[in-house]
mmCIF file of C-alpha atoms in Angstrom:
data_model
loop_
_atom_site.group_PDB
_atom_site.id
_atom_site.type_symbol
_atom_site.label_atom_id
_atom_site.label_comp_id
_atom_site.label_asym_id
_atom_site.label_seq_id
_atom_site.Cartn_x
_atom_site.Cartn_y
_atom_site.Cartn_z
ATOM 1 C CA MET A 1169 46.590 184.183 68.488
ATOM 2 C CA PRO A 1170 48.941 183.733 71.510
ATOM 3 C CA SER A 1171 47.371 182.562 74.777
ATOM 4 C CA PHE A 1172 48.347 183.326 78.405
ATOM 5 C CA ALA A 1173 46.124 180.566 79.854
ATOM 6 C CA ASN A 1174 49.088 179.031 81.693
ATOM 7 C CA THR A 1175 50.255 182.302 83.223
ATOM 8 C CA PRO A 1176 48.390 182.450 86.563
ATOM 9 C CA MET A 1177 50.449 185.292 88.038
ATOM 10 C CA GLN A 1178 48.391 188.451 88.329
ATOM 11 C CA GLU A 1179 50.152 190.202 91.207
ATOM 12 C CA ALA A 1180 53.526 190.160 92.926
ATOM 13 C CA TRP A 1181 54.800 191.610 96.201
ATOM 14 C CA SER A 1182 58.040 193.159 97.337
ATOM 15 C CA TRP A 1183 59.310 195.348 100.168
ATOM 16 C CA ASP A 1184 62.478 196.960 101.458
ATOM 17 C CA ASN A 1185 64.128 196.966 98.003
ATOM 18 C CA ASN A 1186 63.925 193.172 97.709
ATOM 19 C CA PRO A 1187 64.240 191.972 94.068
ATOM 20 C CA VAL A 1188 61.206 190.195 92.641
ATOM 21 C CA ASN A 1189 60.636 188.207 89.439
ATOM 22 C CA ILE A 1190 57.517 188.363 87.279
ATOM 23 C CA THR A 1191 57.026 185.901 84.413
ATOM 24 C CA CYS A 1192 54.614 185.261 81.555
ATOM 25 C CA LEU A 1193 54.256 182.360 79.117
ATOM 26 C CA ALA A 1194 52.658 182.857 75.684
ATOM 27 C CA GLU A 1195 51.470 179.664 73.981
ATOM 28 C CA SER A 1196 51.067 179.789 70.213
ATOM 29 C CA ILE A 1197 52.067 178.250 66.866
ATOM 30 C CA PRO A 1198 54.360 179.660 65.708
ATOM 31 C CA ASN A 1199 55.993 180.983 68.876
ATOM 32 C CA ALA A 1200 55.246 184.553 69.795
ATOM 33 C CA THR A 1201 57.653 187.388 70.502
ATOM 34 C CA ILE A 1202 57.200 189.053 73.909
ATOM 35 C CA SER A 1203 57.691 192.676 74.922
ATOM 36 C CA TRP A 1204 57.055 194.485 78.256
ATOM 37 C CA ARG A 1205 55.657 197.815 79.406
ATOM 38 C CA MET A 1206 55.778 199.432 82.846
ATOM 39 C CA ASN A 1207 52.490 201.339 82.970
ATOM 40 C CA THR A 1208 52.743 202.962 79.519
ATOM 41 C CA VAL A 1209 56.532 203.003 79.117
ATOM 42 C CA GLU A 1210 58.197 200.345 76.920
ATOM 43 C CA ILE A 1211 60.936 198.379 78.631
ATOM 44 C CA ASN A 1212 63.909 197.966 76.320
ATOM 45 C CA GLU A 1213 67.616 198.552 76.141
ATOM 46 C CA LYS A 1214 67.075 202.222 75.395
ATOM 47 C CA ASN A 1215 65.609 202.796 78.853
ATOM 48 C CA ASN A 1216 68.879 201.591 80.389
ATOM 49 C CA ASP A 1217 67.240 201.042 83.838
ATOM 50 C CA ILE A 1218 69.533 198.833 85.906
ATOM 51 C CA ASN A 1219 66.692 198.068 88.304
ATOM 52 C CA ILE A 1220 64.709 196.222 85.604
ATOM 53 C CA ARG A 1221 66.298 193.288 83.797
ATOM 54 C CA LYS A 1222 64.613 191.304 81.032
ATOM 55 C CA PHE A 1223 65.204 187.576 80.437
ATOM 56 C CA GLY A 1224 63.842 185.926 77.281
ATOM 57 C CA GLU A 1225 62.066 187.205 74.179
ATOM 58 C CA GLY A 1226 59.407 184.487 74.003
ATOM 59 C CA PRO A 1227 57.499 182.296 74.344
ATOM 60 C CA LEU A 1228 58.718 182.580 78.003
ATOM 61 C CA SER A 1229 59.897 185.900 79.334
ATOM 62 C CA SER A 1230 60.682 187.315 82.815
ATOM 63 C CA LEU A 1231 61.471 190.626 84.448
ATOM 64 C CA GLN A 1232 63.629 190.972 87.556
ATOM 65 C CA ILE A 1233 62.655 194.177 89.320
ATOM 66 C CA THR A 1234 64.439 195.846 92.229
ATOM 67 C CA PRO A 1235 61.901 198.373 93.552
ATOM 68 C CA ILE A 1236 64.142 201.053 95.027
ATOM 69 C CA GLY A 1237 61.360 203.608 94.743
ATOM 70 C CA GLN A 1238 57.585 203.840 94.602
ATOM 71 C CA LYS A 1239 57.538 204.196 90.786
ATOM 72 C CA TYR A 1240 58.489 200.534 90.426
ATOM 73 C CA TYR A 1241 55.284 199.437 92.150
ATOM 74 C CA ALA A 1242 53.292 199.581 88.946
ATOM 75 C CA ARG A 1243 51.384 197.675 86.240
ATOM 76 C CA TYR A 1244 53.588 195.504 84.062
ATOM 77 C CA THR A 1245 52.086 194.412 80.726
ATOM 78 C CA CYS A 1246 53.390 191.370 78.880
ATOM 79 C CA ARG A 1247 52.536 191.574 75.143
ATOM 80 C CA ALA A 1248 52.908 188.553 72.830
ATOM 81 C CA VAL A 1249 52.796 188.885 69.031
ATOM 82 C CA ASN A 1250 52.944 186.373 66.151
ATOM 83 C CA GLN A 1251 51.581 186.288 62.586
ATOM 84 C CA HIS A 1252 48.097 185.418 63.830
ATOM 85 C CA GLY A 1253 47.733 188.386 66.173
ATOM 86 C CA SER A 1254 48.652 189.670 69.629
ATOM 87 C CA SER A 1255 47.608 189.211 73.286
ATOM 88 C CA GLU A 1256 48.398 190.993 76.556
ATOM 89 C CA HIS A 1257 48.638 189.924 80.201
ATOM 90 C CA VAL A 1258 48.934 192.349 83.151
ATOM 91 C CA ILE A 1259 50.863 191.700 86.389
ATOM 92 C CA VAL A 1260 50.684 194.264 89.205
ATOM 93 C CA LEU A 1261 53.685 194.723 91.506
ATOM 94 C CA LYS A 1262 52.571 195.799 94.995
ATOM 95 C CA GLU A 1263 54.424 196.878 98.081
ATOM 96 C CA ALA A 1264 53.893 194.595 101.078
ATOM 97 C CA LYS A 1265 53.710 196.050 104.573
ATOM 98 C CA ARG A 1266 53.654 194.851 108.147
ATOM 99 C CA PRO A 1267 50.256 193.658 109.389
ATOM 100 C CA SER A 1268 48.025 195.925 111.396
ATOM 101 C CA HIS A 1269 47.374 195.251 115.071
ATOM 102 C CA ILE A 1270 45.542 192.156 116.312
ATOM 103 C CA LEU A 1271 41.834 192.734 116.811
ATOM 104 C CA GLN A 1272 41.420 190.448 119.829
ATOM 105 C CA ALA A 1273 43.332 188.030 122.069
ATOM 106 C CA LYS A 1274 41.201 185.761 124.241
ATOM 107 C CA LEU A 1275 42.333 183.781 127.303
ATOM 108 C CA GLU A 1276 40.771 180.360 126.725
ATOM 109 C CA VAL A 1277 42.239 177.958 129.309
ATOM 110 C CA ILE A 1278 43.972 179.076 132.504
ATOM 111 C CA THR A 1279 45.894 176.892 134.939
ATOM 112 C CA ALA A 1280 48.219 177.813 137.790
ATOM 113 C CA THR A 1281 51.202 177.996 135.420
ATOM 114 C CA THR A 1282 49.817 178.171 131.852
ATOM 115 C CA ILE A 1283 47.427 180.154 129.671
ATOM 116 C CA THR A 1284 46.011 179.056 126.319
ATOM 117 C CA PHE A 1285 45.077 181.910 123.951
ATOM 118 C CA SER A 1286 43.001 182.332 120.816
ATOM 119 C CA PHE A 1287 43.299 185.260 118.382
ATOM 120 C CA ILE A 1288 41.270 187.314 115.961
ATOM 121 C CA GLY A 1289 43.901 188.399 113.460
ATOM 122 C CA PRO A 1290 44.673 191.851 112.042
ATOM 123 C CA ALA A 1291 42.190 193.666 109.834
ATOM 124 C CA ASP A 1292 44.983 194.310 107.296
ATOM 125 C CA ASN A 1293 47.606 191.608 106.775
ATOM 126 C CA GLY A 1294 49.813 193.976 104.766
ATOM 127 C CA GLY A 1295 49.294 192.054 101.542
ATOM 128 C CA LEU A 1296 50.963 188.862 102.777
ATOM 129 C CA PRO A 1297 49.633 185.964 104.861
ATOM 130 C CA THR A 1298 50.048 186.117 108.628
ATOM 131 C CA ARG A 1299 52.789 183.660 109.615
ATOM 132 C CA LYS A 1300 53.012 183.979 113.410
ATOM 133 C CA TYR A 1301 51.461 185.424 116.544
ATOM 134 C CA ALA A 1302 53.502 186.736 119.451
ATOM 135 C CA VAL A 1303 52.865 187.655 123.064
ATOM 136 C CA GLN A 1304 54.934 189.952 125.231
ATOM 137 C CA TYR A 1305 54.370 189.550 128.971
ATOM 138 C CA LYS A 1306 55.697 190.789 132.287
ATOM 139 C CA GLU A 1307 54.797 190.785 135.946
ATOM 140 C CA GLU A 1308 52.529 193.669 136.797
ATOM 141 C CA ARG A 1309 55.074 195.664 138.831
ATOM 142 C CA LYS A 1310 57.898 195.375 136.288
ATOM 143 C CA ASP A 1311 58.717 197.514 133.255
ATOM 144 C CA TRP A 1312 58.144 196.432 129.651
ATOM 145 C CA LYS A 1313 61.878 196.498 129.028
ATOM 146 C CA ASP A 1314 62.056 193.446 131.281
ATOM 147 C CA ALA A 1315 59.258 191.675 129.418
ATOM 148 C CA LYS A 1316 59.547 188.222 127.853
ATOM 149 C CA ASN A 1317 58.350 187.172 124.402
ATOM 150 C CA LYS A 1318 56.733 183.999 123.095
ATOM 151 C CA THR A 1319 55.998 183.323 119.401
ATOM 152 C CA TRP A 1320 53.770 180.656 117.832
ATOM 153 C CA PRO A 1321 53.248 179.626 114.199
ATOM 154 C CA VAL A 1322 49.738 180.238 112.922
ATOM 155 C CA ASP A 1323 47.279 177.391 113.657
ATOM 156 C CA SER A 1324 49.431 175.857 116.388
ATOM 157 C CA PRO A 1325 48.328 175.617 120.051
ATOM 158 C CA TYR A 1326 48.871 179.081 121.534
ATOM 159 C CA ILE A 1327 49.969 177.985 125.017
ATOM 160 C CA LEU A 1328 52.118 180.155 127.281
ATOM 161 C CA GLU A 1329 53.914 178.128 129.958
ATOM 162 C CA GLY A 1330 56.223 178.786 132.879
ATOM 163 C CA LEU A 1331 54.056 181.318 134.684
ATOM 164 C CA GLU A 1332 54.030 181.636 138.468
ATOM 165 C CA PRO A 1333 50.933 180.764 140.502
ATOM 166 C CA GLN A 1334 49.125 183.613 142.257
ATOM 167 C CA THR A 1335 51.051 186.222 140.221
ATOM 168 C CA THR A 1336 49.517 189.029 138.150
ATOM 169 C CA TYR A 1337 50.809 189.459 134.585
ATOM 170 C CA ASN A 1338 50.331 192.014 131.810
ATOM 171 C CA PHE A 1339 50.116 190.754 128.207
ATOM 172 C CA ARG A 1340 50.157 192.366 124.757
ATOM 173 C CA PHE A 1341 50.089 190.756 121.328
ATOM 174 C CA ALA A 1342 51.195 191.210 117.710
ATOM 175 C CA ALA A 1343 50.933 189.467 114.329
ATOM 176 C CA GLN A 1344 53.808 188.818 111.916
ATOM 177 C CA ASN A 1345 54.036 188.357 108.143
ATOM 178 C CA ASP A 1346 57.086 188.109 105.868
ATOM 179 C CA VAL A 1347 57.696 191.844 106.217
ATOM 180 C CA GLY A 1348 57.743 191.851 110.022
ATOM 181 C CA PHE A 1349 55.702 192.245 113.200
ATOM 182 C CA GLY A 1350 52.802 194.619 113.510
ATOM 183 C CA ASP A 1351 52.294 196.896 116.490
ATOM 184 C CA TRP A 1352 51.693 195.501 119.987
ATOM 185 C CA ALA A 1353 48.025 195.660 120.920
ATOM 186 C CA ALA A 1354 45.096 193.830 122.577
ATOM 187 C CA SER A 1355 46.520 194.272 126.078
ATOM 188 C CA GLU A 1356 45.333 191.953 128.849
ATOM 189 C CA HIS A 1357 46.163 191.395 132.497
ATOM 190 C CA HIS A 1358 45.399 188.379 134.659
ATOM 191 C CA THR A 1359 46.209 186.940 138.084
ATOM 192 C CA MET A 1360 47.196 183.290 137.984
ATOM 193 C CA PRO A 1361 45.348 180.831 140.265
ATOM 194 C CA LYS A 1362 46.984 179.032 143.197
ATOM 195 C CA ARG A 1363 48.707 175.657 142.987
ATOM 196 C CA SER A 1364 46.410 172.643 142.718
ATOM 197 C CA TYR A 1365 46.158 169.121 141.364
ATOM 198 C CA PRO A 1366 47.029 168.616 137.673
ATOM 199 C CA GLU A 1367 44.718 169.370 134.808
ATOM 200 C CA GLU A 1368 42.770 166.547 133.196
ATOM 201 C CA PRO A 1369 44.991 164.507 130.842
ATOM 202 C CA ARG A 1370 43.913 164.676 127.220
ATOM 203 C CA ILE A 1371 43.640 161.203 125.665
ATOM 204 C CA LEU A 1372 44.596 161.203 121.974
ATOM 205 C CA SER A 1373 42.151 159.169 119.881
ATOM 206 C CA ASN A 1374 39.947 159.183 116.789
ATOM 207 C CA PRO A 1375 36.436 158.216 117.914
ATOM 208 C CA ARG A 1376 33.531 157.307 115.669
ATOM 209 C CA GLU A 1377 30.376 159.395 115.532
ATOM 210 C CA ASP A 1378 29.047 157.528 118.574
ATOM 211 C CA GLY A 1379 32.181 158.421 120.566
ATOM 212 C CA VAL A 1380 33.638 154.888 120.571
ATOM 213 C CA VAL A 1381 37.262 154.349 119.557
ATOM 214 C CA MET A 1382 37.852 151.170 117.540
ATOM 215 C CA SER A 1383 41.020 149.282 118.465
ATOM 216 C CA PRO A 1384 42.774 147.563 115.535
ATOM 217 C CA TYR A 1385 43.776 144.762 117.919
ATOM 218 C CA SER A 1386 41.642 142.078 119.558
ATOM 219 C CA ASP A 1387 43.721 141.651 122.728
ATOM 220 C CA HIS A 1388 45.374 145.024 123.471
ATOM 221 C CA TYR A 1389 45.095 148.787 123.030
ATOM 222 C CA GLU A 1390 47.749 151.509 122.753
ATOM 223 C CA LEU A 1391 46.689 154.358 125.049
ATOM 224 C CA THR A 1392 48.348 157.709 124.297
ATOM 225 C CA TRP A 1393 47.835 161.118 125.873
ATOM 226 C CA ARG A 1394 49.212 164.629 126.147
ATOM 227 C CA ILE A 1395 50.988 165.658 129.351
ATOM 228 C CA PRO A 1396 48.619 168.000 131.224
ATOM 229 C CA ALA A 1397 49.528 171.201 133.033
ATOM 230 C CA ASP A 1398 50.818 170.387 136.505
ATOM 231 C CA ASN A 1399 49.271 173.523 138.116
ATOM 232 C CA GLY A 1400 52.415 174.454 139.971
ATOM 233 C CA GLU A 1401 53.459 171.057 141.357
ATOM 234 C CA PRO A 1402 55.282 168.405 139.307
ATOM 235 C CA ILE A 1403 53.325 165.360 138.181
ATOM 236 C CA ASP A 1404 54.725 162.248 139.881
ATOM 237 C CA MET A 1405 52.373 159.480 138.694
ATOM 238 C CA TYR A 1406 49.667 158.421 136.267
ATOM 239 C CA SER A 1407 46.854 156.028 137.199
ATOM 240 C CA ILE A 1408 45.051 154.009 134.511
ATOM 241 C CA LYS A 1409 41.807 152.163 135.241
ATOM 242 C CA TYR A 1410 40.052 150.087 132.608
ATOM 243 C CA CYS A 1411 36.885 147.981 132.865
ATOM 244 C CA PRO A 1412 34.674 145.987 130.483
ATOM 245 C CA VAL A 1413 31.405 147.856 130.020
ATOM 246 C CA THR A 1414 27.951 147.208 128.625
ATOM 247 C CA GLN A 1415 25.861 149.839 126.909
ATOM 248 C CA GLY A 1416 22.700 151.030 128.578
ATOM 249 C CA GLU A 1417 20.265 153.746 127.587
ATOM 250 C CA GLY A 1418 22.539 156.750 127.339
ATOM 251 C CA PHE A 1419 25.233 155.412 129.671
ATOM 252 C CA TRP A 1420 27.914 152.740 130.022
ATOM 253 C CA LYS A 1421 27.724 150.255 132.899
ATOM 254 C CA ALA A 1422 31.102 149.029 134.158
ATOM 255 C CA MET A 1423 31.702 145.466 135.339
ATOM 256 C CA GLU A 1424 33.537 146.548 138.487
ATOM 257 C CA TYR A 1425 34.689 143.068 139.482
ATOM 258 C CA GLN A 1426 36.664 142.859 136.212
ATOM 259 C CA CYS A 1427 38.324 146.282 136.497
ATOM 260 C CA GLU A 1428 42.106 146.559 136.334
ATOM 261 C CA THR A 1429 44.335 149.422 137.558
ATOM 262 C CA ARG A 1430 47.855 150.301 136.448
ATOM 263 C CA GLU A 1431 50.145 152.943 137.980
ATOM 264 C CA LEU A 1432 53.010 154.605 136.093
ATOM 265 C CA SER A 1433 55.575 156.197 138.356
ATOM 266 C CA SER A 1434 57.261 158.343 135.700
ATOM 267 C CA ALA A 1435 55.632 161.635 134.765
ATOM 268 C CA GLU A 1436 57.212 161.509 131.305
ATOM 269 C CA HIS A 1437 54.968 158.670 130.118
ATOM 270 C CA THR A 1438 52.657 159.552 127.243
ATOM 271 C CA THR A 1439 51.741 156.027 126.105
ATOM 272 C CA TYR A 1440 50.860 152.676 127.661
ATOM 273 C CA LYS A 1441 49.858 149.280 126.231
ATOM 274 C CA LEU A 1442 46.799 147.731 127.863
ATOM 275 C CA GLY A 1443 47.101 143.957 127.394
ATOM 276 C CA ASN A 1444 45.072 140.777 127.967
ATOM 277 C CA LEU A 1445 41.880 142.353 126.666
ATOM 278 C CA ILE A 1446 38.912 140.299 125.470
ATOM 279 C CA ALA A 1447 38.092 140.404 121.766
ATOM 280 C CA ASP A 1448 34.965 142.203 120.525
ATOM 281 C CA THR A 1449 34.426 143.871 123.918
ATOM 282 C CA TYR A 1450 33.780 147.461 125.033
ATOM 283 C CA TYR A 1451 36.133 148.963 127.631
ATOM 284 C CA LYS A 1452 36.030 152.222 129.549
ATOM 285 C CA ILE A 1453 39.472 153.706 130.241
ATOM 286 C CA GLU A 1454 40.123 156.407 132.847
ATOM 287 C CA LEU A 1455 43.455 158.241 133.040
ATOM 288 C CA ARG A 1456 44.425 160.449 136.005
ATOM 289 C CA ALA A 1457 47.551 162.504 136.687
ATOM 290 C CA ARG A 1458 48.788 163.050 140.241
ATOM 291 C CA ASN A 1459 51.027 165.577 141.953
ATOM 292 C CA LYS A 1460 51.609 166.072 145.653
ATOM 293 C CA ILE A 1461 48.339 167.979 145.951
ATOM 294 C CA GLY A 1462 46.188 165.217 144.517
ATOM 295 C CA PHE A 1463 44.745 163.465 141.482
ATOM 296 C CA SER A 1464 43.335 165.229 138.460
ATOM 297 C CA THR A 1465 39.869 164.644 137.114
ATOM 298 C CA PRO A 1466 39.999 161.620 134.805
ATOM 299 C CA GLY A 1467 40.369 161.727 131.078
ATOM 300 C CA GLU A 1468 37.993 159.098 129.698
ATOM 301 C CA VAL A 1469 37.569 157.094 126.509
ATOM 302 C CA ILE A 1470 35.377 154.170 125.423
ATOM 303 C CA ILE A 1471 37.082 151.643 123.151
ATOM 304 C CA LYS A 1472 36.008 148.439 121.437
ATOM 305 C CA THR A 1473 38.488 145.666 120.705
ATOM 306 C CA ALA A 1474 38.544 144.007 117.307
ATOM 307 C CA ARG A 1475 37.142 140.585 116.600
ATOM 308 C CA GLY A 1476 39.732 137.827 116.357
ATOM 309 C CA GLY A 1477 40.652 134.244 117.116
ATOM 310 C CA ASP A 1478 43.473 135.262 119.416
ATOM 311 C CA THR A 1479 41.193 136.035 122.364
ATOM 312 C CA PRO A 1480 43.235 135.727 125.585
ATOM 313 C CA VAL A 1481 42.021 133.513 128.426
ATOM 314 C CA PRO A 1482 40.871 135.611 131.421
ATOM 315 C CA ALA A 1483 43.046 135.315 134.503
ATOM 316 C CA ASN A 1484 40.295 133.700 136.614
ATOM 317 C CA GLU A 1485 39.858 130.828 134.150
ATOM 318 C CA GLY A 1486 43.306 129.322 134.688
ATOM 319 C CA PRO A 1487 46.021 128.600 132.141
ATOM 320 C CA ALA A 1488 45.259 127.189 128.716
ATOM 321 C CA LEU A 1489 45.888 123.511 127.853
ATOM 322 C CA SER A 1490 49.365 122.714 126.627
ATOM 323 C CA SER A 1491 49.926 121.309 123.144
ATOM 324 C CA GLY A 1492 50.993 117.941 124.635
ATOM 325 C CA ALA A 1493 47.725 117.638 126.544
ATOM 326 C CA ILE A 1494 45.737 118.439 123.417
ATOM 327 C CA VAL A 1495 47.598 115.721 121.433
ATOM 328 C CA SER A 1496 46.949 113.170 124.211
ATOM 329 C CA ILE A 1497 43.229 113.964 124.190
ATOM 330 C CA VAL A 1498 43.062 113.534 120.414
ATOM 331 C CA VAL A 1499 44.905 110.166 120.513
ATOM 332 C CA ALA A 1500 42.676 108.861 123.329
ATOM 333 C CA SER A 1501 39.567 109.911 121.414
ATOM 334 C CA LEU A 1502 40.734 108.050 118.302
ATOM 335 C CA PHE A 1503 41.472 104.924 120.391
ATOM 336 C CA VAL A 1504 37.966 104.936 121.891
ATOM 337 C CA ILE A 1505 36.448 105.319 118.423
ATOM 338 C CA LEU A 1506 38.455 102.337 117.087
ATOM 339 C CA ILE A 1507 37.345 100.140 120.018
ATOM 340 C CA PHE A 1508 33.724 101.078 119.384
ATOM 341 C CA ILE A 1509 34.034 100.208 115.678
ATOM 342 C CA ASP A 1510 35.705 96.844 116.437
ATOM 343 C CA LEU A 1511 33.023 95.973 119.012
ATOM 344 C CA SER A 1512 30.330 96.759 116.464
ATOM 345 C CA CYS A 1513 32.010 94.476 113.905
ATOM 346 C CA TYR A 1514 32.185 91.664 116.490
ATOM 347 C CA LEU A 1515 28.540 91.899 117.487
ATOM 348 C CA VAL A 1516 27.158 92.246 113.969
ATOM 349 C CA ASN A 1517 29.485 90.286 111.662
ATOM 350 C CA ARG A 1518 31.572 88.174 114.060
ATOM 351 C CA THR A 1519 34.722 89.822 112.659
ATOM 352 C CA GLY A 1520 37.410 92.130 113.866
ATOM 353 C CA LEU A 1521 40.265 92.112 116.331
ATOM 354 C CA LEU A 1522 38.005 91.299 119.292
ATOM 355 C CA MET A 1523 36.694 88.187 117.453
ATOM 356 C CA VAL A 1524 40.235 86.901 116.854
ATOM 357 C CA ILE A 1525 41.130 87.345 120.526
ATOM 358 C CA CYS A 1526 37.996 85.487 121.671
ATOM 359 C CA GLU A 1527 38.684 82.555 119.323
ATOM 360 C CA LYS A 1528 42.221 82.228 120.613
ATOM 361 C CA VAL A 1529 41.039 82.247 124.226
ATOM 362 C CA ARG A 1530 38.347 79.628 123.501
ATOM 363 C CA GLY A 1531 40.803 77.341 121.674
ATOM 364 C CA SER A 1532 43.272 77.519 124.537
ATOM 365 C CA LYS A 1533 40.598 76.486 127.070
ATOM 366 C CA ALA A 1534 39.545 73.483 124.956
ATOM 367 C CA SER A 1535 43.136 72.215 124.738
ATOM 368 C CA ASP A 1536 43.479 72.455 128.514
ATOM 369 C CA GLU A 1537 40.296 70.391 129.028
ATOM 370 C CA ASP A 1538 41.509 67.626 126.689
ATOM 371 C CA ALA A 1539 44.786 67.420 128.546
ATOM 372 C CA LYS A 1540 42.950 67.054 131.858
ATOM 373 C CA LEU A 1541 40.703 64.278 130.536
ATOM 374 C CA GLY A 1542 43.658 62.222 129.241
ATOM 375 C CA SER A 1543 45.406 62.502 132.574
ATOM 376 C CA ASN A 1544 42.368 61.256 134.487
ATOM 377 C CA LYS A 1545 42.071 58.146 132.349
ATOM 378 C CA ASP A 1546 45.664 57.110 132.959
ATOM 379 C CA SER A 1547 45.487 57.505 136.731
ATOM 380 C CA SER A 1548 42.023 56.303 137.766
ATOM 381 C CA GLY A 1549 40.852 53.882 135.052
ATOM 382 C CA PRO A 1550 40.794 50.046 135.643
ATOM 383 C CA ASP A 1551 43.798 47.951 134.716
ATOM 384 C CA LEU A 1552 42.480 45.951 131.808
ATOM 385 C CA SER A 1553 44.475 43.058 130.373
ATOM 386 C CA MET A 1554 43.746 41.801 126.947
ATOM 387 C CA GLU A 1555 44.281 38.297 125.687
ATOM 388 C CA LYS A 1556 46.251 37.788 122.576
ATOM 389 C CA LEU A 1557 44.047 36.502 119.809
ATOM 390 C CA PRO A 1558 45.218 34.434 116.972
ATOM 391 C CA GLU A 1559 46.319 36.403 114.030
ATOM 392 C CA THR A 1560 43.724 36.541 111.353
ATOM 393 C CA LYS A 1561 43.900 38.497 108.210
ATOM 394 C CA VAL A 1562 40.990 40.852 108.121
ATOM 395 C CA SER A 1563 40.138 43.326 105.490
ATOM 396 C CA ILE A 1564 38.773 46.398 107.238
ATOM 397 C CA ILE A 1565 36.949 49.233 105.684
ATOM 398 C CA LYS A 1566 36.633 52.393 107.767
ATOM 399 C CA LYS A 1567 33.176 53.665 107.373
ATOM 400 C CA GLU A 1568 32.456 56.520 109.818
ATOM 401 C CA THR A 1569 33.988 58.233 112.754
ATOM 402 C CA SER A 1570 32.222 60.767 114.947
ATOM 403 C CA VAL A 1571 33.418 62.773 117.907
ATOM 404 C CA ASP A 1572 31.091 64.204 120.551
ATOM 405 C CA PHE A 1573 32.122 67.089 122.835
ATOM 406 C CA ASP A 1574 30.201 67.897 125.934
ATOM 407 C CA MET A 1575 32.875 70.132 127.570
ATOM 408 C CA LYS A 1576 33.475 67.416 130.252
ATOM 409 C CA LYS A 1577 34.608 64.409 128.221
ATOM 410 C CA SER A 1578 35.411 63.480 124.726
ATOM 411 C CA ILE A 1579 33.827 60.259 123.229
ATOM 412 C CA SER A 1580 34.931 58.819 119.945
ATOM 413 C CA ARG A 1581 32.937 56.179 118.040
ATOM 414 C CA THR A 1582 34.111 54.308 114.972
ATOM 415 C CA SER A 1583 32.121 51.782 112.922
ATOM 416 C CA PHE A 1584 33.893 49.039 110.997
ATOM 417 C CA VAL A 1585 32.773 46.608 108.336
ATOM 418 C CA GLY A 1586 34.871 43.504 107.905
ATOM 419 C CA LYS A 1587 35.244 40.952 105.139
ATOM 420 C CA ASP A 1588 36.088 37.267 105.673
ATOM 421 C CA SER A 1589 36.125 37.779 109.402
ATOM 422 C CA ALA A 1590 36.975 34.749 111.469
ATOM 423 C CA VAL A 1591 35.011 36.016 114.437
#
């Protein structure tokens, strides 16, 4: 039996003679043949109605309907037939209308030059979703023909700007769908306040449940905000104050001596990068707008910087060491370690570079002493003359030689044993 499971359309809308298509899909094996009825009347070539055109005999079939009269807003039945049986699916064509009047318009936020509204929509949307809301407004003493209009898409901020301070206005409102606007209703009148300092800037952020905004960076934060209402006098400056804070019981305590302030002279700023922040630290940020009347109340946010190894050095701690200084410190440390190792080798094992140097110094001193002793003997010793003895052949055997050092003189003794000596 054919199935219409994949034909979700159950109603269609049209208005002002606009053509509309309705479609059905019959799934079956073998494919089904599709026919249509409008209420109880079969739609076929015999009807010869130029306002209803059929496309396709199955398994997909559509009707294009041009509803030039009320009879075309009817029930259209799609009937699918194959050898296993038949199934039907009904689509209702309805006439869409303009929405009814708005039930309520509420003035939510009022400044010297702006009003923010909220709406309770129409009781009857005319069959189609509400697309827009509109306000018509004029100064109290003027006629509605001189009124101005402002339109907002649904779910956008409903803010009316450009109003004059200390002026009374009349307002009326309407809703709009694809057919058109409903009637004007929900009239209001209001006198705007006098000029004053700007409204509080709204900081744009995504806080956690505890109200803290987590920065993805360890050393800076991108502060963004929405330009506030100027309350009749142009904004000429923003002031940003940010301080490290610690968390107390229900409050944040600022470290005032570490607070920083930045001033932005252009009123068009909506973002600023706060730099040189400390990693893994809470900060309280206050943003104020100023006009010639004064500063606004501050917009506030608590942030926490991310953890990271790129923590900047605070300004009061001086500049960081250069890479050259770090290399010099490392080399000097290695040199001290090597000297300590060599000294240990000298004291324990009598080895190492220090041992070699000491031996060379000691050998040099001994040579100098020997040279001095030889010189003294030549200059101050007695002049001994030796008689020439008769030549005698002597067989000499060298037995032992010893040398004694006492650091002042050198004495050499040699013992001889002779054979066939004549003496």
